Each structure stands twice: as structure tokens, then as C-alpha cells.
Amino acid sequence: MDQPFVSVVVPVLNGGPALGDLLTSLAHVDYPAGRIEILVVDNGSTDGSKELAEARGVRVLVEPERGASRARNTGVASAKGSVIAFTDHDCIVTRGWINGLVAVLSDPAVGGAGGRTETYMPKTAVERHAARTRQLDAE
């Protein structure tokens, strides 16, 4: 059986280098390349985020009205996939992220799925504490 087509929707407003890191991680997911599309929805960036995404060859949409939810909805409206996966521009996904979501969603009793998140490159004492606390809570 074919894997479902997955649309990954990424809202972004001035994503900077973090967007590049996310796109790199998405390029390395363990999922058939022909069964995934990445939709970066630019929400008014002025830092070159849109151009960075275009240079990476992903589909870029523009949502002029600010707000991550508006950007996500724009992505959903243009998505081709039967599965919609959301991530933010400052995240890094694991190689098995999409396979994990698809596996859980193959159960007809499941309508949505999520996974564990960890702080992205904690810099402050508060962020380091939050990352440690989440790690301990997950074990």
C-alpha cells in the first residue's frame, strides 16, 4: 500500500537561520520524497526568509495578514496531502517524524497526533531549565 501524501505546513515570520535548519531536517526525513510537499507560508518576513525557502526549492505561499493561525490556514487551503503536518520555523524534526505521525493516523479511531518537543538551542538559564525539566518529565 502506498504511503499517504503528506503536506508539511510551516508558518514563518522572520525565521532567520532557524528556518534553514528546519528545511535541512525536513530534507532528511525518512519518508518517500514523492509523497511529501513542504509549504512555507511567509507571514510578512523582512529578513529574506521567503527567498531562503524558495532557494531550497520548497513551495512558498504568502499570507499578508499576520498570525500563525492565518498562515497555517493558508497552507491547509493549498495543501495537496491527505495528511497535514504542522511544524514551526524554529523546530527541527527527526528523521522518523512523518512516519511516526502517519503510523498513528493509520488507526481510523485517531483524528490527530503530536509528538514530544524540546527547546531549540536553549540560550538562557530559563530555556535550559525548561529543556531539562521537559526531559525529566518525559522519562
PDB file of C-alpha atoms in Angstrom:
ATOM      1  CA  MET A   1       0.000   0.000   0.000  1.00  0.00           C
ATOM      2  CA  ASP A   2       1.243   3.477  -0.852  1.00  0.00           C
ATOM      3  CA  GLN A   3       2.146   5.851   1.914  1.00  0.00           C
ATOM      4  CA  PRO A   4      -0.309   8.766   2.180  1.00  0.00           C
ATOM      5  CA  PHE A   5       0.708  12.049   0.634  1.00  0.00           C
ATOM      6  CA  VAL A   6       1.784  14.430   3.420  1.00  0.00           C
ATOM      7  CA  SER A   7       1.731  18.222   3.312  1.00  0.00           C
ATOM      8  CA  VAL A   8       4.031  19.879   5.854  1.00  0.00           C
ATOM      9  CA  VAL A   9       2.863  23.423   6.620  1.00  0.00           C
ATOM     10  CA  VAL A  10       5.388  25.853   8.110  1.00  0.00           C
ATOM     11  CA  PRO A  11       4.287  29.378   9.047  1.00  0.00           C
ATOM     12  CA  VAL A  12       7.183  31.829   9.174  1.00  0.00           C
ATOM     13  CA  LEU A  13       7.774  35.441  10.111  1.00  0.00           C
ATOM     14  CA  ASN A  14      11.460  36.392  10.029  1.00  0.00           C
ATOM     15  CA  GLY A  15      12.685  32.842  10.521  1.00  0.00           C
ATOM     16  CA  GLY A  16      16.355  33.598  10.040  1.00  0.00           C
ATOM     17  CA  PRO A  17      18.855  30.744  10.220  1.00  0.00           C
ATOM     18  CA  ALA A  18      16.406  28.568  12.180  1.00  0.00           C
ATOM     19  CA  LEU A  19      14.253  28.212   9.050  1.00  0.00           C
ATOM     20  CA  GLY A  20      17.254  26.879   7.151  1.00  0.00           C
ATOM     21  CA  ASP A  21      17.883  24.337   9.929  1.00  0.00           C
ATOM     22  CA  LEU A  22      14.255  23.179   9.776  1.00  0.00           C
ATOM     23  CA  LEU A  23      14.333  22.829   5.990  1.00  0.00           C
ATOM     24  CA  THR A  24      17.542  20.799   6.249  1.00  0.00           C
ATOM     25  CA  SER A  25      15.925  18.463   8.770  1.00  0.00           C
ATOM     26  CA  LEU A  26      12.843  18.103   6.543  1.00  0.00           C
ATOM     27  CA  ALA A  27      15.080  17.226   3.591  1.00  0.00           C
ATOM     28  CA  HIS A  28      16.373  14.270   5.612  1.00  0.00           C
ATOM     29  CA  VAL A  29      13.111  12.737   6.837  1.00  0.00           C
ATOM     30  CA  ASP A  30      12.745   9.028   6.219  1.00  0.00           C
ATOM     31  CA  TYR A  31       9.670   9.263   4.010  1.00  0.00           C
ATOM     32  CA  PRO A  32       9.288   8.794   0.244  1.00  0.00           C
ATOM     33  CA  ALA A  33      10.225  12.063  -1.470  1.00  0.00           C
ATOM     34  CA  GLY A  34       7.366  11.798  -3.952  1.00  0.00           C
ATOM     35  CA  ARG A  35       4.841  11.525  -1.133  1.00  0.00           C
ATOM     36  CA  ILE A  36       5.611  14.796   0.663  1.00  0.00           C
ATOM     37  CA  GLU A  37       5.338  18.508  -0.021  1.00  0.00           C
ATOM     38  CA  ILE A  38       6.649  21.334   2.127  1.00  0.00           C
ATOM     39  CA  LEU A  39       4.631  24.548   2.216  1.00  0.00           C
ATOM     40  CA  VAL A  40       6.359  27.529   3.809  1.00  0.00           C
ATOM     41  CA  VAL A  41       3.813  30.266   4.431  1.00  0.00           C
ATOM     42  CA  ASP A  42       5.518  33.631   4.696  1.00  0.00           C
ATOM     43  CA  ASN A  43       3.688  35.985   7.022  1.00  0.00           C
ATOM     44  CA  GLY A  44       5.456  39.241   6.171  1.00  0.00           C
ATOM     45  CA  SER A  45       9.137  38.431   6.650  1.00  0.00           C
ATOM     46  CA  THR A  46      11.666  41.163   6.040  1.00  0.00           C
ATOM     47  CA  ASP A  47      14.793  39.081   6.675  1.00  0.00           C
ATOM     48  CA  GLY A  48      14.954  37.008   3.493  1.00  0.00           C
ATOM     49  CA  SER A  49      13.073  34.010   4.884  1.00  0.00           C
ATOM     50  CA  LYS A  50      10.886  33.803   1.788  1.00  0.00           C
ATOM     51  CA  GLU A  51      13.908  33.858  -0.508  1.00  0.00           C
ATOM     52  CA  LEU A  52      15.711  31.257   1.627  1.00  0.00           C
ATOM     53  CA  ALA A  53      12.747  28.886   1.332  1.00  0.00           C
ATOM     54  CA  GLU A  54      12.472  29.491  -2.418  1.00  0.00           C
ATOM     55  CA  ALA A  55      16.188  28.763  -2.816  1.00  0.00           C
ATOM     56  CA  ARG A  56      15.645  25.432  -1.041  1.00  0.00           C
ATOM     57  CA  GLY A  57      13.038  24.506  -3.630  1.00  0.00           C
ATOM     58  CA  VAL A  58      10.039  24.331  -1.337  1.00  0.00           C
ATOM     59  CA  ARG A  59       6.688  25.797  -2.217  1.00  0.00           C
ATOM     60  CA  VAL A  60       6.280  29.278  -0.722  1.00  0.00           C
ATOM     61  CA  LEU A  61       2.907  30.864  -0.097  1.00  0.00           C
ATOM     62  CA  VAL A  62       2.253  34.364   1.204  1.00  0.00           C
ATOM     63  CA  GLU A  63      -0.284  35.291   3.872  1.00  0.00           C
ATOM     64  CA  PRO A  64      -0.319  39.093   4.251  1.00  0.00           C
ATOM     65  CA  GLU A  65      -2.489  39.134   7.383  1.00  0.00           C
ATOM     66  CA  ARG A  66      -0.313  38.476  10.417  1.00  0.00           C
ATOM     67  CA  GLY A  67      -0.805  35.496  12.662  1.00  0.00           C
ATOM     68  CA  ALA A  68       0.472  31.933  12.718  1.00  0.00           C
ATOM     69  CA  SER A  69      -3.068  30.548  12.600  1.00  0.00           C
ATOM     70  CA  ARG A  70      -3.825  32.567   9.461  1.00  0.00           C
ATOM     71  CA  ALA A  71      -0.608  31.320   7.880  1.00  0.00           C
ATOM     72  CA  ARG A  72      -1.420  27.718   8.815  1.00  0.00           C
ATOM     73  CA  ASN A  73      -4.911  28.066   7.320  1.00  0.00           C
ATOM     74  CA  THR A  74      -3.410  29.426   4.096  1.00  0.00           C
ATOM     75  CA  GLY A  75      -1.150  26.388   3.976  1.00  0.00           C
ATOM     76  CA  VAL A  76      -4.036  23.989   4.585  1.00  0.00           C
ATOM     77  CA  ALA A  77      -6.080  25.632   1.827  1.00  0.00           C
ATOM     78  CA  SER A  78      -3.270  24.931  -0.679  1.00  0.00           C
ATOM     79  CA  ALA A  79      -2.191  21.548   0.675  1.00  0.00           C
ATOM     80  CA  LYS A  80      -2.438  18.506  -1.582  1.00  0.00           C
ATOM     81  CA  GLY A  81      -1.906  15.902   1.123  1.00  0.00           C
ATOM     82  CA  SER A  82      -4.423  13.684   2.839  1.00  0.00           C
ATOM     83  CA  VAL A  83      -2.269  14.191   5.944  1.00  0.00           C
ATOM     84  CA  ILE A  84      -1.378  17.705   7.099  1.00  0.00           C
ATOM     85  CA  ALA A  85       1.624  18.039   9.401  1.00  0.00           C
ATOM     86  CA  PHE A  86       2.386  21.326  11.148  1.00  0.00           C
ATOM     87  CA  THR A  87       5.734  22.458  12.449  1.00  0.00           C
ATOM     88  CA  ASP A  88       7.150  25.879  13.231  1.00  0.00           C
ATOM     89  CA  HIS A  89      10.124  27.506  11.540  1.00  0.00           C
ATOM     90  CA  ASP A  90      12.264  27.271  14.679  1.00  0.00           C
ATOM     91  CA  CYS A  91      11.874  23.497  15.055  1.00  0.00           C
ATOM     92  CA  ILE A  92      13.999  20.617  13.851  1.00  0.00           C
ATOM     93  CA  VAL A  93      12.196  17.380  13.018  1.00  0.00           C
ATOM     94  CA  THR A  94      13.602  13.893  13.456  1.00  0.00           C
ATOM     95  CA  ARG A  95      14.115  11.525  10.543  1.00  0.00           C
ATOM     96  CA  GLY A  96      11.148   9.424  11.650  1.00  0.00           C
ATOM     97  CA  TRP A  97       8.787  12.314  12.418  1.00  0.00           C
ATOM     98  CA  ILE A  98       6.464  11.873   9.439  1.00  0.00           C
ATOM     99  CA  ASN A  99       6.497   8.063   9.588  1.00  0.00           C
ATOM    100  CA  GLY A 100       5.531   8.268  13.257  1.00  0.00           C
ATOM    101  CA  LEU A 101       2.606  10.573  12.540  1.00  0.00           C
ATOM    102  CA  VAL A 102       1.416   8.506   9.594  1.00  0.00           C
ATOM    103  CA  ALA A 103       1.606   5.272  11.614  1.00  0.00           C
ATOM    104  CA  VAL A 104      -0.554   6.679  14.406  1.00  0.00           C
ATOM    105  CA  LEU A 105      -3.019   8.218  11.952  1.00  0.00           C
ATOM    106  CA  SER A 106      -3.494   4.888  10.151  1.00  0.00           C
ATOM    107  CA  ASP A 107      -5.791   3.908  13.037  1.00  0.00           C
ATOM    108  CA  PRO A 108      -9.275   5.091  11.993  1.00  0.00           C
ATOM    109  CA  ALA A 109     -10.064   5.954  15.614  1.00  0.00           C
ATOM    110  CA  VAL A 110      -7.289   8.589  15.629  1.00  0.00           C
ATOM    111  CA  GLY A 111      -8.018  12.039  14.226  1.00  0.00           C
ATOM    112  CA  GLY A 112      -4.859  13.854  15.235  1.00  0.00           C
ATOM    113  CA  ALA A 113      -1.370  13.188  16.536  1.00  0.00           C
ATOM    114  CA  GLY A 114       1.501  15.078  18.096  1.00  0.00           C
ATOM    115  CA  GLY A 115       4.905  14.359  19.483  1.00  0.00           C
ATOM    116  CA  ARG A 116       7.416  15.398  22.071  1.00  0.00           C
ATOM    117  CA  THR A 117       9.018  18.789  21.658  1.00  0.00           C
ATOM    118  CA  GLU A 118      12.286  20.003  23.056  1.00  0.00           C
ATOM    119  CA  THR A 119      13.623  23.510  23.357  1.00  0.00           C
ATOM    120  CA  TYR A 120      15.584  24.587  20.285  1.00  0.00           C
ATOM    121  CA  MET A 121      19.125  25.566  21.227  1.00  0.00           C
ATOM    122  CA  PRO A 122      18.388  26.879  24.725  1.00  0.00           C
ATOM    123  CA  LYS A 123      20.387  30.035  25.365  1.00  0.00           C
ATOM    124  CA  THR A 124      19.116  31.498  28.611  1.00  0.00           C
ATOM    125  CA  ALA A 125      19.032  29.944  32.064  1.00  0.00           C
ATOM    126  CA  VAL A 126      15.234  29.730  31.847  1.00  0.00           C
ATOM    127  CA  GLU A 127      15.349  27.934  28.475  1.00  0.00           C
ATOM    128  CA  ARG A 128      17.994  25.488  29.767  1.00  0.00           C
ATOM    129  CA  HIS A 129      15.877  24.779  32.836  1.00  0.00           C
ATOM    130  CA  ALA A 130      12.771  24.232  30.705  1.00  0.00           C
ATOM    131  CA  ALA A 131      14.663  21.828  28.436  1.00  0.00           C
ATOM    132  CA  ARG A 132      15.992  19.837  31.419  1.00  0.00           C
ATOM    133  CA  THR A 133      12.584  19.735  33.104  1.00  0.00           C
ATOM    134  CA  ARG A 134      10.836  18.508  29.966  1.00  0.00           C
ATOM    135  CA  GLN A 135      13.496  15.852  29.513  1.00  0.00           C
ATOM    136  CA  LEU A 136      12.991  14.606  33.060  1.00  0.00           C
ATOM    137  CA  ASP A 137       9.200  14.660  32.717  1.00  0.00           C
ATOM    138  CA  ALA A 138       9.375  12.574  29.538  1.00  0.00           C
ATOM    139  CA  GLU A 139      11.419   9.769  31.098  1.00  0.00           C
TER     140      GLU A 139
END
